[in-house]
XYZ file of C-alpha atoms in Angstrom:
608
model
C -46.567 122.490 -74.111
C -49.486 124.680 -72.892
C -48.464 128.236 -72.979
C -48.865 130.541 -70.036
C -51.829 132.013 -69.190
C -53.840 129.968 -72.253
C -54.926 126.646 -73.070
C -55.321 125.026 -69.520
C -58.989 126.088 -67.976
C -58.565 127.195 -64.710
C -59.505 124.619 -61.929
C -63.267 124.469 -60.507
C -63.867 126.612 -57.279
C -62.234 124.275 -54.683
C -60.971 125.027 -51.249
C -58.949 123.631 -48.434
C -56.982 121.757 -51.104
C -52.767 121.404 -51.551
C -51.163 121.999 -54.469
C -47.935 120.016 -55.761
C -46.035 122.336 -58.285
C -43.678 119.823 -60.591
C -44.124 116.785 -62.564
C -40.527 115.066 -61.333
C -39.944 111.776 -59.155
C -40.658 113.940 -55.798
C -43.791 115.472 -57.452
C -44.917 112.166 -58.168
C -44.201 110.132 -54.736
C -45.513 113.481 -52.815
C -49.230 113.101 -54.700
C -48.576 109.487 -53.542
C -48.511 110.277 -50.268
C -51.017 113.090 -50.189
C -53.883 111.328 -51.823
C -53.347 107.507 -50.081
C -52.097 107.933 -46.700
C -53.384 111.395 -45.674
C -56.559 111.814 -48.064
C -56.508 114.860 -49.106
C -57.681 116.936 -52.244
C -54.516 117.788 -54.277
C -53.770 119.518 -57.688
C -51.237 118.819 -59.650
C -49.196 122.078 -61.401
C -47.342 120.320 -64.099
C -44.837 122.365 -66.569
C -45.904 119.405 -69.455
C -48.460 116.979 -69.420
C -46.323 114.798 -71.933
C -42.977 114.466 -70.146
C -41.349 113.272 -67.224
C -43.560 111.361 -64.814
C -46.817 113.866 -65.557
C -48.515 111.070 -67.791
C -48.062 108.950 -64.551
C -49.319 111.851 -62.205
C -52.659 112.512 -64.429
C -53.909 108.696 -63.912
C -53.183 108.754 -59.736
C -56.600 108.260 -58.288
C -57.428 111.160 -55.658
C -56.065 113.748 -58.057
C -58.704 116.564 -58.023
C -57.207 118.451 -60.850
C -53.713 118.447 -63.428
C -52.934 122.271 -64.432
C -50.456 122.473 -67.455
C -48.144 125.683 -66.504
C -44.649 126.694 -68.585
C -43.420 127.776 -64.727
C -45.644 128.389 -61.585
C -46.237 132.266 -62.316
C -49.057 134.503 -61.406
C -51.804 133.456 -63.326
C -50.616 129.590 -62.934
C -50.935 130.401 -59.405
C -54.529 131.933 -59.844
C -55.459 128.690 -62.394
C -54.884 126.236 -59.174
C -56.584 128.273 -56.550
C -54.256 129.535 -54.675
C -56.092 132.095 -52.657
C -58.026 129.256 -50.872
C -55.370 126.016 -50.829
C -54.364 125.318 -47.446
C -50.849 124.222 -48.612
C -48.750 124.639 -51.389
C -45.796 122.486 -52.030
C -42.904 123.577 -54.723
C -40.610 120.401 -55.792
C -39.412 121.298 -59.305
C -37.279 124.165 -60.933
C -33.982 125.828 -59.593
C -33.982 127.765 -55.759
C -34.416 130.848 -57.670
C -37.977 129.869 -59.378
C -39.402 127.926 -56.275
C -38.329 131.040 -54.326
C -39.799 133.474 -56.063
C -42.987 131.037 -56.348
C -42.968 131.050 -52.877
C -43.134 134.187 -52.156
C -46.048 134.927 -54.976
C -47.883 132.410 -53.292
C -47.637 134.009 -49.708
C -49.155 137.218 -51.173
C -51.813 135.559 -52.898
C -52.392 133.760 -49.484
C -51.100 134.769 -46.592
C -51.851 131.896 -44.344
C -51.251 129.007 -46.808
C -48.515 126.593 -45.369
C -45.514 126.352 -48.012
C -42.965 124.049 -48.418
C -40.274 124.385 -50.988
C -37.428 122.347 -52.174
C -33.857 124.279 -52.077
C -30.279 122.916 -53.198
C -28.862 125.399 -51.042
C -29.743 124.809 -47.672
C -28.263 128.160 -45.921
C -30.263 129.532 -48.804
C -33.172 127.753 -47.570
C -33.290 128.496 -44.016
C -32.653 132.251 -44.219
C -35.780 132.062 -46.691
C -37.893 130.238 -43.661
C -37.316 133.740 -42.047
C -39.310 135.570 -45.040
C -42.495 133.191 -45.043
C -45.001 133.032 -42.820
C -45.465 129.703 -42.424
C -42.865 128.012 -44.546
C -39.994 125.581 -45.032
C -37.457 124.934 -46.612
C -35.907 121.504 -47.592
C -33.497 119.484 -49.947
C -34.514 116.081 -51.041
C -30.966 115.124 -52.082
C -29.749 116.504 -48.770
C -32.448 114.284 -46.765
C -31.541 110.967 -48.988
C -27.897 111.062 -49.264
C -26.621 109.681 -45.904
C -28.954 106.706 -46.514
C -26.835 106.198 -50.118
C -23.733 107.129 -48.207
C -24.513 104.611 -45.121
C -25.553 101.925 -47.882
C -21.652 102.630 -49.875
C -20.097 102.055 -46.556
C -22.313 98.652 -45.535
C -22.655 100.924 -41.957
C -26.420 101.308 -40.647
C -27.709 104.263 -41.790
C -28.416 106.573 -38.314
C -30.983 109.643 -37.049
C -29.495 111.828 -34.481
C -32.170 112.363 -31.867
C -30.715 114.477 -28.513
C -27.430 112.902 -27.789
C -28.193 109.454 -29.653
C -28.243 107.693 -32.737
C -31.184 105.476 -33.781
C -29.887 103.006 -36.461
C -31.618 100.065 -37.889
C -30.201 96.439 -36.702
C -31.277 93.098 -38.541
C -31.498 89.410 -37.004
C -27.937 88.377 -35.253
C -26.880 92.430 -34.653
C -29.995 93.039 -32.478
C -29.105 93.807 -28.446
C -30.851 93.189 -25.679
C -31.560 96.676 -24.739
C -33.478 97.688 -28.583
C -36.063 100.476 -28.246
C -38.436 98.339 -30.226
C -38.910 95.694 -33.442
C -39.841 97.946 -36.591
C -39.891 95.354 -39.150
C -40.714 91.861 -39.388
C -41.003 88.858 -42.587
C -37.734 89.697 -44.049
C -37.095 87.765 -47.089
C -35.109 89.598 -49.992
C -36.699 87.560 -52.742
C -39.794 89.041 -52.109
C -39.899 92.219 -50.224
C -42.971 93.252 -50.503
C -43.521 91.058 -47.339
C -42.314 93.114 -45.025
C -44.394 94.144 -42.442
C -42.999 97.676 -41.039
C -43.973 98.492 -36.987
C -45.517 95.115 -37.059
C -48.171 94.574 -34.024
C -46.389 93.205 -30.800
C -46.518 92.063 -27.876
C -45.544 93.743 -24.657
C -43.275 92.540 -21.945
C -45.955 91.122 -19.954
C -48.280 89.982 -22.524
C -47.166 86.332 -20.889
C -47.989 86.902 -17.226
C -51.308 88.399 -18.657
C -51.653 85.082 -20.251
C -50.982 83.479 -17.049
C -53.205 85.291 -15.007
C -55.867 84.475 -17.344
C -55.487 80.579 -16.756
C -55.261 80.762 -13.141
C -58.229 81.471 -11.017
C -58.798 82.047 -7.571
C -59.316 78.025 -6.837
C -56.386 77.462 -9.073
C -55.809 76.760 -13.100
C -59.071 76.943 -15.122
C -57.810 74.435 -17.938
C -58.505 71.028 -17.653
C -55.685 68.547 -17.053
C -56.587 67.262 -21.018
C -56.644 70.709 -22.141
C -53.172 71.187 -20.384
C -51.765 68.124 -21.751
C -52.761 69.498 -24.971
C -50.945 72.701 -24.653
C -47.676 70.950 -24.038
C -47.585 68.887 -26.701
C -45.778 69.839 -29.768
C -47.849 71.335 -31.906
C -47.932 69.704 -35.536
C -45.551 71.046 -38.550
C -47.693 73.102 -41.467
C -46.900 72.071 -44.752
C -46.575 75.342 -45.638
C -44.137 78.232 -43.597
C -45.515 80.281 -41.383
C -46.142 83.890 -42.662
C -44.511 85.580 -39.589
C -41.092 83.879 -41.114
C -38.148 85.610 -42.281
C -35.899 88.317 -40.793
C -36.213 90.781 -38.188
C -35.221 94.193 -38.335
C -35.396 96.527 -35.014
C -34.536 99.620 -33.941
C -31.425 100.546 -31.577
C -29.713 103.671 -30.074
C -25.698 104.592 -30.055
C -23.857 106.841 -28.332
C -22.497 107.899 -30.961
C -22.425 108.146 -34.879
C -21.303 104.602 -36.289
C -17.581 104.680 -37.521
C -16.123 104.915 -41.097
C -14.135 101.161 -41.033
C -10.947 102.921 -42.530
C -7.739 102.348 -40.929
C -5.941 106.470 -39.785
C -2.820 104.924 -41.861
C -4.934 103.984 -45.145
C -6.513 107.309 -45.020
C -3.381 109.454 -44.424
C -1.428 107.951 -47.449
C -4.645 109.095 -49.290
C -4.792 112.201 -48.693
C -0.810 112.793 -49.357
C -1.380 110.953 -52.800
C -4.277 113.039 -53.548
C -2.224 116.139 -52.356
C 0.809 115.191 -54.632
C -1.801 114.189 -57.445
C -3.173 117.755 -56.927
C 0.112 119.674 -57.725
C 2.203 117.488 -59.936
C 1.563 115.405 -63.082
C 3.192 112.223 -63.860
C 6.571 113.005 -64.787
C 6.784 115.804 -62.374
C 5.821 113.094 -60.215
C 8.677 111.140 -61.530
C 11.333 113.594 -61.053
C 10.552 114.469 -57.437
C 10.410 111.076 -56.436
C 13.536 110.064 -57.883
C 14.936 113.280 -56.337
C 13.938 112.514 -53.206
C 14.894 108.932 -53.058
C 18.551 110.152 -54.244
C 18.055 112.670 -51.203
C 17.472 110.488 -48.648
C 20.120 108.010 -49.955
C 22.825 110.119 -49.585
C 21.430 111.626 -46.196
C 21.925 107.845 -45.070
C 25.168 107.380 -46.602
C 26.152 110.823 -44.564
C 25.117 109.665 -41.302
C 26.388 106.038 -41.687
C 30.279 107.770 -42.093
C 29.913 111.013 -39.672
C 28.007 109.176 -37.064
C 26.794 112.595 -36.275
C 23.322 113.305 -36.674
C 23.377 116.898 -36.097
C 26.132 117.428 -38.367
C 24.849 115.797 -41.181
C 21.336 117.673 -40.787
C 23.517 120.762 -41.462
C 25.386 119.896 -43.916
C 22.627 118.072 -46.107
C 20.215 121.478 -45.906
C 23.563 123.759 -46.599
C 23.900 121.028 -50.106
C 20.159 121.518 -50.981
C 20.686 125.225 -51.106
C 23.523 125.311 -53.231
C 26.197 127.207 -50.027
C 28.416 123.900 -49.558
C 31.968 124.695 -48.308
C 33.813 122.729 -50.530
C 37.244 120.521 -48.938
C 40.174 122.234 -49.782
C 43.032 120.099 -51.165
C 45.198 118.645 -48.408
C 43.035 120.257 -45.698
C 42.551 116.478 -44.285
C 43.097 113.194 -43.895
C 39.824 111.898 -45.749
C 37.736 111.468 -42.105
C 35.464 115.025 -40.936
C 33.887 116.354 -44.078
C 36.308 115.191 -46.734
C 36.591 111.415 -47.446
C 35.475 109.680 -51.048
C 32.110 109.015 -50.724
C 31.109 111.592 -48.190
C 31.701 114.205 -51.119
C 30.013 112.171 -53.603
C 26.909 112.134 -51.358
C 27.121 115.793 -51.005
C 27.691 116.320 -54.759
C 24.469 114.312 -55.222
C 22.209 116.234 -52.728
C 23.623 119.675 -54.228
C 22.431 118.811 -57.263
C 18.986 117.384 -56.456
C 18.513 120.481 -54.800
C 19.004 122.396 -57.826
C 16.313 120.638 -59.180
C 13.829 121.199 -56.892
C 13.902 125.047 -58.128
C 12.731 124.417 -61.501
C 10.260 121.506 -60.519
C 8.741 123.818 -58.070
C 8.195 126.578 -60.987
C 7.149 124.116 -63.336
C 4.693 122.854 -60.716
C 3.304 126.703 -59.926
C 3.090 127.124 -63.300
C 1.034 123.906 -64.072
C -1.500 124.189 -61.317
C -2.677 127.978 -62.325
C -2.624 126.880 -65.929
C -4.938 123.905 -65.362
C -7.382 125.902 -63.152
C -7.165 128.593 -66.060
C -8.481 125.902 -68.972
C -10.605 124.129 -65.981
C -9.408 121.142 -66.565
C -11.024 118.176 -64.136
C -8.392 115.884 -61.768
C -8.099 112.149 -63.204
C -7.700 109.842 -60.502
C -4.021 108.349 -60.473
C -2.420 105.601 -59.594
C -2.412 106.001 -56.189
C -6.100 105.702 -55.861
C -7.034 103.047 -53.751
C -10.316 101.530 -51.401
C -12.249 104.708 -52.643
C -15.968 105.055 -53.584
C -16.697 105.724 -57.378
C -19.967 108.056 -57.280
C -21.839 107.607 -60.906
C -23.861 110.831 -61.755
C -22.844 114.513 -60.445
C -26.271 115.548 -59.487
C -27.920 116.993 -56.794
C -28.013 113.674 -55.346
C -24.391 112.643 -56.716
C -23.242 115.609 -55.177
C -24.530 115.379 -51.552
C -23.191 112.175 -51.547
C -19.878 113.504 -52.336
C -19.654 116.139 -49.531
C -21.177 113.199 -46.943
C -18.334 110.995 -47.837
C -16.026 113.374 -48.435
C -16.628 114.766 -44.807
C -15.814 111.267 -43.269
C -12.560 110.922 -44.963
C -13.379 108.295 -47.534
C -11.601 108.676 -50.520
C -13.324 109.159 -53.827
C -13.795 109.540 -57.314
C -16.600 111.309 -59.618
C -18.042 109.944 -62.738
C -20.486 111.983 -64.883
C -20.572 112.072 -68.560
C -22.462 115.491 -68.951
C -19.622 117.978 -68.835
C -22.186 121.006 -68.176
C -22.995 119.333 -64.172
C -23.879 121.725 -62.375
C -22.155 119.368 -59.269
C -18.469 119.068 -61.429
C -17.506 122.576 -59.749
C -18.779 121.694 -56.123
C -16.486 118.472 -56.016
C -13.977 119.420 -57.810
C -14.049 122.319 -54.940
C -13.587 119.436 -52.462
C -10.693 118.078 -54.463
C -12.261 114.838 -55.597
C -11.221 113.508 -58.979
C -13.627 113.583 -61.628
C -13.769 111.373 -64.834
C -15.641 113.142 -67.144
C -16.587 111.610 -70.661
C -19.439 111.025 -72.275
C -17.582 107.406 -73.914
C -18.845 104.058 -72.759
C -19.144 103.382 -69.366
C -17.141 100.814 -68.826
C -14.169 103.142 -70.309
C -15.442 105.499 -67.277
C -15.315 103.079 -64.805
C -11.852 101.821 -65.794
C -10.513 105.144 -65.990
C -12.144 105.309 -62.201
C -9.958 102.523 -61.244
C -12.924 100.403 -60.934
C -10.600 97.219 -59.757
C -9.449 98.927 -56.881
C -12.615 100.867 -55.526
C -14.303 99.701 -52.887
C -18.014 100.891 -53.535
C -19.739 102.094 -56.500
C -22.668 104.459 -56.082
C -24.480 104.929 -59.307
C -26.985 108.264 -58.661
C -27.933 109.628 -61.876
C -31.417 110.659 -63.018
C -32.207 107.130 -64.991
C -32.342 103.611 -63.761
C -31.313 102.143 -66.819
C -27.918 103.914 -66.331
C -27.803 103.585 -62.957
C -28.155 99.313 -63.621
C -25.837 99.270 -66.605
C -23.498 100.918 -64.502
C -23.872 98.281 -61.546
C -23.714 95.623 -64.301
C -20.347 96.852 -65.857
C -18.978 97.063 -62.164
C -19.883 93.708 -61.516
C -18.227 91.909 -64.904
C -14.927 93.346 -63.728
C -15.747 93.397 -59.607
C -18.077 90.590 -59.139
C -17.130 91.301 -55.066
C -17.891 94.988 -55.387
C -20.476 96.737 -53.078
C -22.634 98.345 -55.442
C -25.954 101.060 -54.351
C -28.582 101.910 -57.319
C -30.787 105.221 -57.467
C -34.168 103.082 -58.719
C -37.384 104.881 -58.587
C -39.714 101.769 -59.563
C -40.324 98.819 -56.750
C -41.075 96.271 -59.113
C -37.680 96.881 -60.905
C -35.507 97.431 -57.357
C -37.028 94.019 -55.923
C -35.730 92.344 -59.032
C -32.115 93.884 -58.507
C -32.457 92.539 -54.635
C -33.480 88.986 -55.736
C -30.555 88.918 -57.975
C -27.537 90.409 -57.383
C -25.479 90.255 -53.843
C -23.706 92.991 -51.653
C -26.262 95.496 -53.410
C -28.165 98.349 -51.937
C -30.820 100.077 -54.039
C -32.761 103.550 -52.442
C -34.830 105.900 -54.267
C -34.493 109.347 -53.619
C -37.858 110.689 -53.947
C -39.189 107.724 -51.643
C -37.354 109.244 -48.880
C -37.547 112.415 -49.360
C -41.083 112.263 -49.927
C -42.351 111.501 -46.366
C -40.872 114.430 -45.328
C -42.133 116.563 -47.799
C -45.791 115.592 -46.802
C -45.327 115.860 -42.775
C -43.672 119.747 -43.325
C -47.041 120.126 -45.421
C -49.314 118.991 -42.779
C -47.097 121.040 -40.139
C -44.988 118.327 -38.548
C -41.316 118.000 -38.074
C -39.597 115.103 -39.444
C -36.054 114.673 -37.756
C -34.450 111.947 -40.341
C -35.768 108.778 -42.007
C -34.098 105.412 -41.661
C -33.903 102.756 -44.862
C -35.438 98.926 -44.037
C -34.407 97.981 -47.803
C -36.916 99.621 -50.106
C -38.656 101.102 -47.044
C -38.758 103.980 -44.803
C -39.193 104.357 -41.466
C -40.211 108.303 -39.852
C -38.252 109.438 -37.096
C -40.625 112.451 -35.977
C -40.852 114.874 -33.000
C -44.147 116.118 -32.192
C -44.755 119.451 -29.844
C -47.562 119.462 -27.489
C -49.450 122.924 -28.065
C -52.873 124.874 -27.975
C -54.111 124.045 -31.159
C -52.427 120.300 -32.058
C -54.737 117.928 -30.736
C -51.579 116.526 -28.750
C -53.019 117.941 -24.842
C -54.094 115.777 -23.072
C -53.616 112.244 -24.846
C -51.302 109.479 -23.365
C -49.366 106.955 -25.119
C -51.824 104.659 -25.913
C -53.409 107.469 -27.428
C -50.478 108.126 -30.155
C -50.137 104.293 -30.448
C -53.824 103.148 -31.361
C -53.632 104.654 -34.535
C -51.750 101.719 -35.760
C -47.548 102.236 -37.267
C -46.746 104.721 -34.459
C -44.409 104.111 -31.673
C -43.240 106.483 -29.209
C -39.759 106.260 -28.620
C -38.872 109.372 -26.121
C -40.782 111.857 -24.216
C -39.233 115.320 -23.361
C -41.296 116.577 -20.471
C -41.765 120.403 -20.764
C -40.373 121.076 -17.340
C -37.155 119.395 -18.410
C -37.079 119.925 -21.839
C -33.172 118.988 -22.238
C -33.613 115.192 -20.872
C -35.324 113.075 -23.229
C -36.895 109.878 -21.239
C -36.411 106.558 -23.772
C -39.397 104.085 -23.607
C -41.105 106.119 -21.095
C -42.862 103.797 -18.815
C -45.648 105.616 -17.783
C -48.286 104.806 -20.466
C -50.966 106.909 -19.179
C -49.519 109.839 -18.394
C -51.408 112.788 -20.677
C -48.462 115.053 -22.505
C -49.198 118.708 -21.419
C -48.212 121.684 -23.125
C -44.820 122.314 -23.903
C -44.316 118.270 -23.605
C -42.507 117.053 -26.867
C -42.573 113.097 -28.146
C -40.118 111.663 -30.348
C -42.062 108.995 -32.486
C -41.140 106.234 -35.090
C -43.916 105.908 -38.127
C -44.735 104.320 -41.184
C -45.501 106.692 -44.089
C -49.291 105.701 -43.253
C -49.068 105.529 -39.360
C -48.191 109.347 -39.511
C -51.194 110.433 -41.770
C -53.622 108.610 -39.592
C -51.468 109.919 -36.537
C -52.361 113.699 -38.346
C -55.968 113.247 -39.044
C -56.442 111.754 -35.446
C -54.845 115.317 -33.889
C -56.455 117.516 -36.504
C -60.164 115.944 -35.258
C -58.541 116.448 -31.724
C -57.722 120.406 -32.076
């Protein structure tokens, strides 16, 4: 490794450049997008040439420079031309460093646009308030709902005004869809989808019917009409516009968790009995309880009297039963054989609730005191088994978690930094560093419901979907893969499977809030993404005075709602007027492909 401030020659004067600070996934899919799809000069700040995916970085054509840094400090800062990048991107280190580089980088320019990645997202936005012209955002935060959709087999949604936008494929496509996003479907080979695919509009066929008719009448000859009708001969080979169809669809509101209120409240009084007991405590109250209830039963059945035995049973579970005085009866009212029995029994189950609850009190505080992690227990059932306790790992906890879908941690690194945030939730966590299959049996594999495997590598992230599938072969299983070529593969294989990569969609969004533009979500078409973006007509955007056409010439840009400036609450879907120019304060919700929005931004920076 370089040291700081030696061994790495400073970069050649350059100007109006960005600078990516990192040599991780994100790094590496952000120089991706940077240098194909928007064309712009970039240098690379990488804390080691030799590791991570900085060997991959250094051969990316379009990379002006690589800079070998120890951390982005001062004189890293000055080594990459700071003072005259127009953009500065910081997608590696803890909140802490890519604050602090943040801030060094503001003073060294203080019109450079920054973008930093944060964990902590109320971190992140009060930080927004001390940059100029910054922002703040979490690349685990803006891929885990796709992973958590994908667990769930629900389409993963954007929120845009009052609506979801979800992705719908073949058979689950309505009438009323906003528009077709993807076309050529075939999960052998994915790499034949085409994403916003050219279409044709509503009335492409009457303009195809006007243009046989003329004023005298048709313009085809009776032959050439003949010809048209007849069927028209089968190709030996498909066509290439087969396969599946994928469009794009609004909701009124967020798709439902499929989890039945009844399945979900025995979990959570399970879990809350799992949380304060241990097995034989377990044991003892439930035995307690049965006897309890038993004699309760046995109460009422020979009283009759609800009320009555209500009283009595709670006077027997505090220890101040009157006890029948010899003679005082005739065995009917509160004396009688196996009234007194019953009452013997609850008296003394309640005397063992005293100690149980001690033992309990006494448990829980020493557990939390050696910080010993949960173990799911028995109980655990139709949960989601969530491989790796990363920053990824863990937002998919807390979006799962938040939808009442029972779950269960796996990580085999005990030093996590995401063990204490779900263990906060009151997830179970297996922790061992043993053989996986040991973890995922100790996870309850066989009666999960969904395994998510998140972690850092793809080779544990596929021997983890392999072990889930030689005891589940029925399981749902989503992979964290960052190579195509290796994720297609998975797809042409295995069934009920999901794979996402992080950095791919976090990426996109990383490169619009460099280039200035607001990225509201991204939505998953298998191993692509799709860019759900609202754009702000202003002085200075290039956006004033173009019409829809305009935005959708480009090519991989359609505009999905306009929010007209003198109503800016309404938002108008598939606004019909095509020609209308947006004036300022007009806003226009679009959906792009990762390429469609780079041409869409060079288009309006020639316009302003």
């Amino acid at each position: 490794m370089t040291s700081e401030g030696w061994g790495t020659p400073p970069v050649e004067p350059i100007g109006q450049h960005y600078i990516v600070c990192g040599g991780n996934a994100l790094a590496h899919r952000l120089v991706l997008e940077l240098v194909e799809h928007y064309e712009v000069p970039v240098v690379v700040l990488v804390p080691d040439r030799t590791r991570d995916h900085a060997p991959r970085i250094e051969q990316l054509d379009g990379v002006a420079a690589v800079v070998e840094y120890a951390g982005v400090t001062e004189e890293a800062l000055r080594a990459v031309r700071v003072e005259t990048a127009r953009g500065i991107a910081l997608v590696d280190g803890n909140d802490q460093e890519n604050i602090h580089a943040a801030l060094s980088a503001q003073g060294h320019n203080p019109n450079i646009r920054i973008v930093l990645r944060m964990f902590n997202q109320r971190l992140g936005s009060n930080i927004e308030r001390l940059l100029r012209n910054g922002t703040a955002l979490s690349g685990s935060a803006t891929a885990a709902p796709a992973f958590a959709d994908a667990a769930l087999s629900r389409p993963n949604s954007v929120q845009v005004g009052d609506r979801f936008l979800h992705i719908a494929y073949d058979d689950d496509i309505a009438a009323d869809r906003i528009c077709v996003v993807a076309d050529r479907i075939d999960r052998q080979d994915l790499g034949r989808i085409r994403l916003l695919p050219d279409q044709e509009g509503d009335s492409a066929s009457f303009v195809r019917l006007a243009g046989e008719f003329g004023d005298g009448g048709p313009i085809r000859s009776a032959t050439e009409a003949r010809r048209a009708t007849e069927p028209a001969p089968v190709p030996d080979e498909p066509s290439p516009a087969t396969g599946g169809v994928a469009a794009l669809q609004t909701l009124p509101r967020e798709p439902a968790v499929r989890i039945p209120w009844w399945r979900r409240l025995r979990w959570r009084l399970l879990d809350t009995l799992r949380f304060f007991t241990s097995a034989r405590l377990r044991v003892v109250l439930i035995t307690a309880l049965a006897a309890v209830l038993f004699s309760f039963g046995l109460l009422w059945y020979l009283n009759g009297d609800f009320a009555w035995t209500f009283y009595a049973s709670l006077l027997d579970l505090a220890g101040a039963a009157q006890p029948d005085q010899p003679g005082a009866g005739d065995g009917s009212g509160t004396g009688g054989t196996w009234q007194r029995v019953a009452q013997v029994v609850i008296t003394f189950c309640g005397i063992t609730f005293a100690p149980v609850a001690t033992a309990i009190m006494v448990e829980v505080l020493a557990a939390g005191r050696r910080g010993q992690h949960r173990n799911p227990g028995a109980g655990t059932r139709d949960h989601v088994i969530v491989v790796g306790l990363g920053n990824v790992g863990t937002r998919v906890v807390e979006q799962l978690h938040g939808l009442g879908v029972p779950l269960v941690g796996l990580e085999s690194d005990p030093q996590a930094r995401g063990i204490s945030a779900v263990r906060a939730l009151g997830v179970p966590v297996v922790v061992d560093d043993g053989p996986l299959a040991e973890q995922l049996r100790r996870a309850r594999l066989k009666h999960s419901r969904a395994v998510v495997a998140v972690s850092g590598d793809d080779a544990t992230n596929l021997e983890a979907a392999l072990e889930a599938r030689a005891v589940r072969p029925d399981v749902r299983v989503v992979l964290r893969l960052f190579d195509d070529s290796f994720a297609s593969h998975v797809y042409a294989t295995l069934d009920n499977v999901a794979s996402r990569s992080t950095s791919y969609l976090a990426a996109p969004a990383f490169a619009a809030a460099l280039m200035g533009r607001e990225v509201l979500g991204t939505l998953s078409v298998f191993r692509h993404v799709l860019l759900i973006a609202e754009l702000t007509a202003e002085l200075g955007t290039g956006l004033i005075g173009l019409n829809r056409h305009d935005l959708e010439d480009t090519g991989g840009v359609r505009v999905l709602a306009v929010r007209l400036a003198r109503a800016p609450q309404l938002l108008h879907w598939n606004y019909a007027d095509r020609t209308r120019t947006l004036e300022p304060g007009d806003r226009v919700v679009v959906a792009t492909t990762r390429s469609g929005l780079a041409r869409l931004n060079t288009t309006l920076t020639e316009n302003s």
